[in-house]
GROMACS .gro file of C-alpha atoms in nm:
model
  159
    1UNK     CA    1  22.048   9.408  -0.987
    2UNK     CA    2  21.948   9.373  -0.640
    3UNK     CA    3  22.131   9.291  -0.320
    4UNK     CA    4  21.995   9.044  -0.069
    5UNK     CA    5  21.949   9.222   0.232
    6UNK     CA    6  22.026   8.998   0.557
    7UNK     CA    7  22.402   9.015   0.439
    8UNK     CA    8  22.647   9.237   0.556
    9UNK     CA    9  22.929   9.424   0.373
   10UNK     CA   10  23.156   9.056   0.478
   11UNK     CA   11  22.811   8.825   0.402
   12UNK     CA   12  22.804   8.723   0.676
   13UNK     CA   13  22.394   8.681   0.820
   14UNK     CA   14  22.270   9.019   0.969
   15UNK     CA   15  21.916   9.150   1.125
   16UNK     CA   16  21.835   9.446   0.879
   17UNK     CA   17  21.793   9.804   1.039
   18UNK     CA   18  21.418   9.907   0.985
   19UNK     CA   19  21.483  10.200   1.208
   20UNK     CA   20  21.456  10.475   0.951
   21UNK     CA   21  21.171  10.300   0.796
   22UNK     CA   22  20.794  10.470   0.791
   23UNK     CA   23  20.525  10.297   1.033
   24UNK     CA   24  20.290  10.224   0.810
   25UNK     CA   25  19.984   9.999   0.875
   26UNK     CA   26  20.112   9.688   0.694
   27UNK     CA   27  19.869   9.362   0.634
   28UNK     CA   28  19.973   8.957   0.441
   29UNK     CA   29  19.728   8.713   0.389
   30UNK     CA   30  19.899   8.364   0.317
   31UNK     CA   31  19.694   8.061   0.266
   32UNK     CA   32  19.769   7.703   0.221
   33UNK     CA   33  19.611   7.326   0.155
   34UNK     CA   34  19.661   6.986   0.335
   35UNK     CA   35  19.497   6.712   0.146
   36UNK     CA   36  19.286   6.447   0.347
   37UNK     CA   37  19.102   6.108   0.306
   38UNK     CA   38  18.760   6.115   0.264
   39UNK     CA   39  18.791   5.957   0.608
   40UNK     CA   40  18.903   6.248   0.799
   41UNK     CA   41  18.674   6.469   0.576
   42UNK     CA   42  18.407   6.322   0.745
   43UNK     CA   43  18.473   6.279   1.094
   44UNK     CA   44  18.556   6.611   1.069
   45UNK     CA   45  18.271   6.750   0.906
   46UNK     CA   46  18.048   6.571   1.188
   47UNK     CA   47  18.286   6.632   1.494
   48UNK     CA   48  18.453   6.276   1.544
   49UNK     CA   49  18.770   6.345   1.582
   50UNK     CA   50  18.903   6.230   1.937
   51UNK     CA   51  19.123   6.483   1.954
   52UNK     CA   52  18.760   6.711   1.968
   53UNK     CA   53  18.764   7.006   1.804
   54UNK     CA   54  19.020   7.038   1.514
   55UNK     CA   55  18.981   7.361   1.376
   56UNK     CA   56  18.908   7.492   1.702
   57UNK     CA   57  19.269   7.362   1.776
   58UNK     CA   58  19.484   7.495   1.507
   59UNK     CA   59  19.334   7.792   1.509
   60UNK     CA   60  19.452   7.832   1.845
   61UNK     CA   61  19.756   7.754   1.661
   62UNK     CA   62  19.770   7.907   1.392
   63UNK     CA   63  19.766   8.242   1.543
   64UNK     CA   64  20.059   8.150   1.779
   65UNK     CA   65  20.194   8.066   1.496
   66UNK     CA   66  20.174   8.409   1.410
   67UNK     CA   67  20.324   8.532   1.718
   68UNK     CA   68  20.632   8.356   1.741
   69UNK     CA   69  20.758   8.388   1.400
   70UNK     CA   70  21.014   8.539   1.458
   71UNK     CA   71  21.153   8.317   1.734
   72UNK     CA   72  21.164   8.106   1.449
   73UNK     CA   73  21.288   8.270   1.156
   74UNK     CA   74  21.660   8.384   1.251
   75UNK     CA   75  21.698   8.707   1.128
   76UNK     CA   76  21.252   8.809   1.136
   77UNK     CA   77  21.227   9.048   1.387
   78UNK     CA   78  20.948   9.047   1.675
   79UNK     CA   79  20.653   9.318   1.577
   80UNK     CA   80  20.382   9.343   1.791
   81UNK     CA   81  20.047   9.209   1.574
   82UNK     CA   82  19.761   9.376   1.605
   83UNK     CA   83  19.515   9.097   1.424
   84UNK     CA   84  19.570   8.744   1.344
   85UNK     CA   85  19.295   8.564   1.180
   86UNK     CA   86  19.309   8.237   1.092
   87UNK     CA   87  19.057   8.033   0.817
   88UNK     CA   88  18.898   7.752   0.722
   89UNK     CA   89  18.714   7.537   0.422
   90UNK     CA   90  18.683   7.211   0.371
   91UNK     CA   91  18.683   7.173  -0.058
   92UNK     CA   92  18.567   6.756  -0.028
   93UNK     CA   93  18.518   6.733  -0.415
   94UNK     CA   94  18.990   6.701  -0.385
   95UNK     CA   95  18.967   6.627  -0.086
   96UNK     CA   96  19.156   6.918   0.153
   97UNK     CA   97  19.109   7.152   0.353
   98UNK     CA   98  19.217   7.528   0.276
   99UNK     CA   99  19.360   7.696   0.564
  100UNK     CA  100  19.388   8.066   0.545
  101UNK     CA  101  19.619   8.315   0.773
  102UNK     CA  102  19.534   8.715   0.758
  103UNK     CA  103  19.796   8.972   0.961
  104UNK     CA  104  19.782   9.312   1.073
  105UNK     CA  105  20.023   9.502   1.192
  106UNK     CA  106  20.094   9.866   1.252
  107UNK     CA  107  20.494   9.870   1.210
  108UNK     CA  108  20.822   9.883   0.978
  109UNK     CA  109  20.862   9.559   0.845
  110UNK     CA  110  20.574   9.320   0.691
  111UNK     CA  111  20.412   9.070   0.807
  112UNK     CA  112  20.463   8.786   0.504
  113UNK     CA  113  20.658   8.594   0.708
  114UNK     CA  114  20.380   8.586   1.048
  115UNK     CA  115  20.045   8.559   0.817
  116UNK     CA  116  20.279   8.188   0.657
  117UNK     CA  117  20.375   8.110   0.932
  118UNK     CA  118  20.084   8.128   1.063
  119UNK     CA  119  19.924   7.833   0.810
  120UNK     CA  120  20.252   7.637   0.807
  121UNK     CA  121  20.128   7.616   1.167
  122UNK     CA  122  19.739   7.602   1.130
  123UNK     CA  123  19.780   7.285   0.894
  124UNK     CA  124  20.126   7.102   1.059
  125UNK     CA  125  19.837   7.094   1.347
  126UNK     CA  126  19.554   6.992   1.215
  127UNK     CA  127  19.811   6.708   1.101
  128UNK     CA  128  19.865   6.560   1.441
  129UNK     CA  129  19.472   6.642   1.521
  130UNK     CA  130  19.432   6.417   1.204
  131UNK     CA  131  19.747   6.172   1.173
  132UNK     CA  132  19.542   5.893   1.308
  133UNK     CA  133  19.300   5.883   1.075
  134UNK     CA  134  19.508   5.925   0.812
  135UNK     CA  135  19.930   5.911   0.825
  136UNK     CA  136  19.900   5.981   0.411
  137UNK     CA  137  19.807   6.358   0.478
  138UNK     CA  138  19.995   6.629   0.264
  139UNK     CA  139  20.023   6.979   0.271
  140UNK     CA  140  20.112   7.252  -0.048
  141UNK     CA  141  20.093   7.561  -0.210
  142UNK     CA  142  20.186   7.749   0.082
  143UNK     CA  143  20.177   8.136  -0.053
  144UNK     CA  144  20.159   8.467  -0.024
  145UNK     CA  145  19.790   8.558  -0.208
  146UNK     CA  146  19.806   8.948  -0.068
  147UNK     CA  147  20.050   9.223   0.121
  148UNK     CA  148  19.974   9.607   0.175
  149UNK     CA  149  20.211   9.824   0.308
  150UNK     CA  150  20.596   9.919   0.299
  151UNK     CA  151  20.753  10.125  -0.005
  152UNK     CA  152  20.665   9.832  -0.208
  153UNK     CA  153  20.280   9.952  -0.123
  154UNK     CA  154  20.001   9.677  -0.258
  155UNK     CA  155  20.091   9.292  -0.416
  156UNK     CA  156  19.814   9.071  -0.521
  157UNK     CA  157  19.881   8.726  -0.656
  158UNK     CA  158  19.797   8.665  -0.979
  159UNK     CA  159  19.670   8.300  -1.011
   0.00000   0.00000   0.00000
């Protein structure tokens, strides 16, 4: 049975000591979806959203979110990210937009939390920029798709 690495011997919250871990190249990709009305998809596609280029703003927000992960998640280590890439795909048939966030670094701990934070902040920014058109939007399916590096090596979602 595994133990929680974020608890000390007294059961108190504890930042994991990674000082003895090897520096390896680490990568993670996360995705999530925002479900929107047809009107939102049309206005994004035609670049007529009053607040401007929603994908450009949400991309920058997602990158900033990944960079600020350790400020938001209490026991995450501050990481020197070498790459953050945020992208969007419109799925008109399912009335949704997929956001993906890829993070990379050479370090002692993984970047899954940074990729997840980047996706969430990007999706929340899309919500904020489109809420006047469709306040009923919702976010779903945020998850890690793939991670590489560290002692667990390469892991990829199978669904």
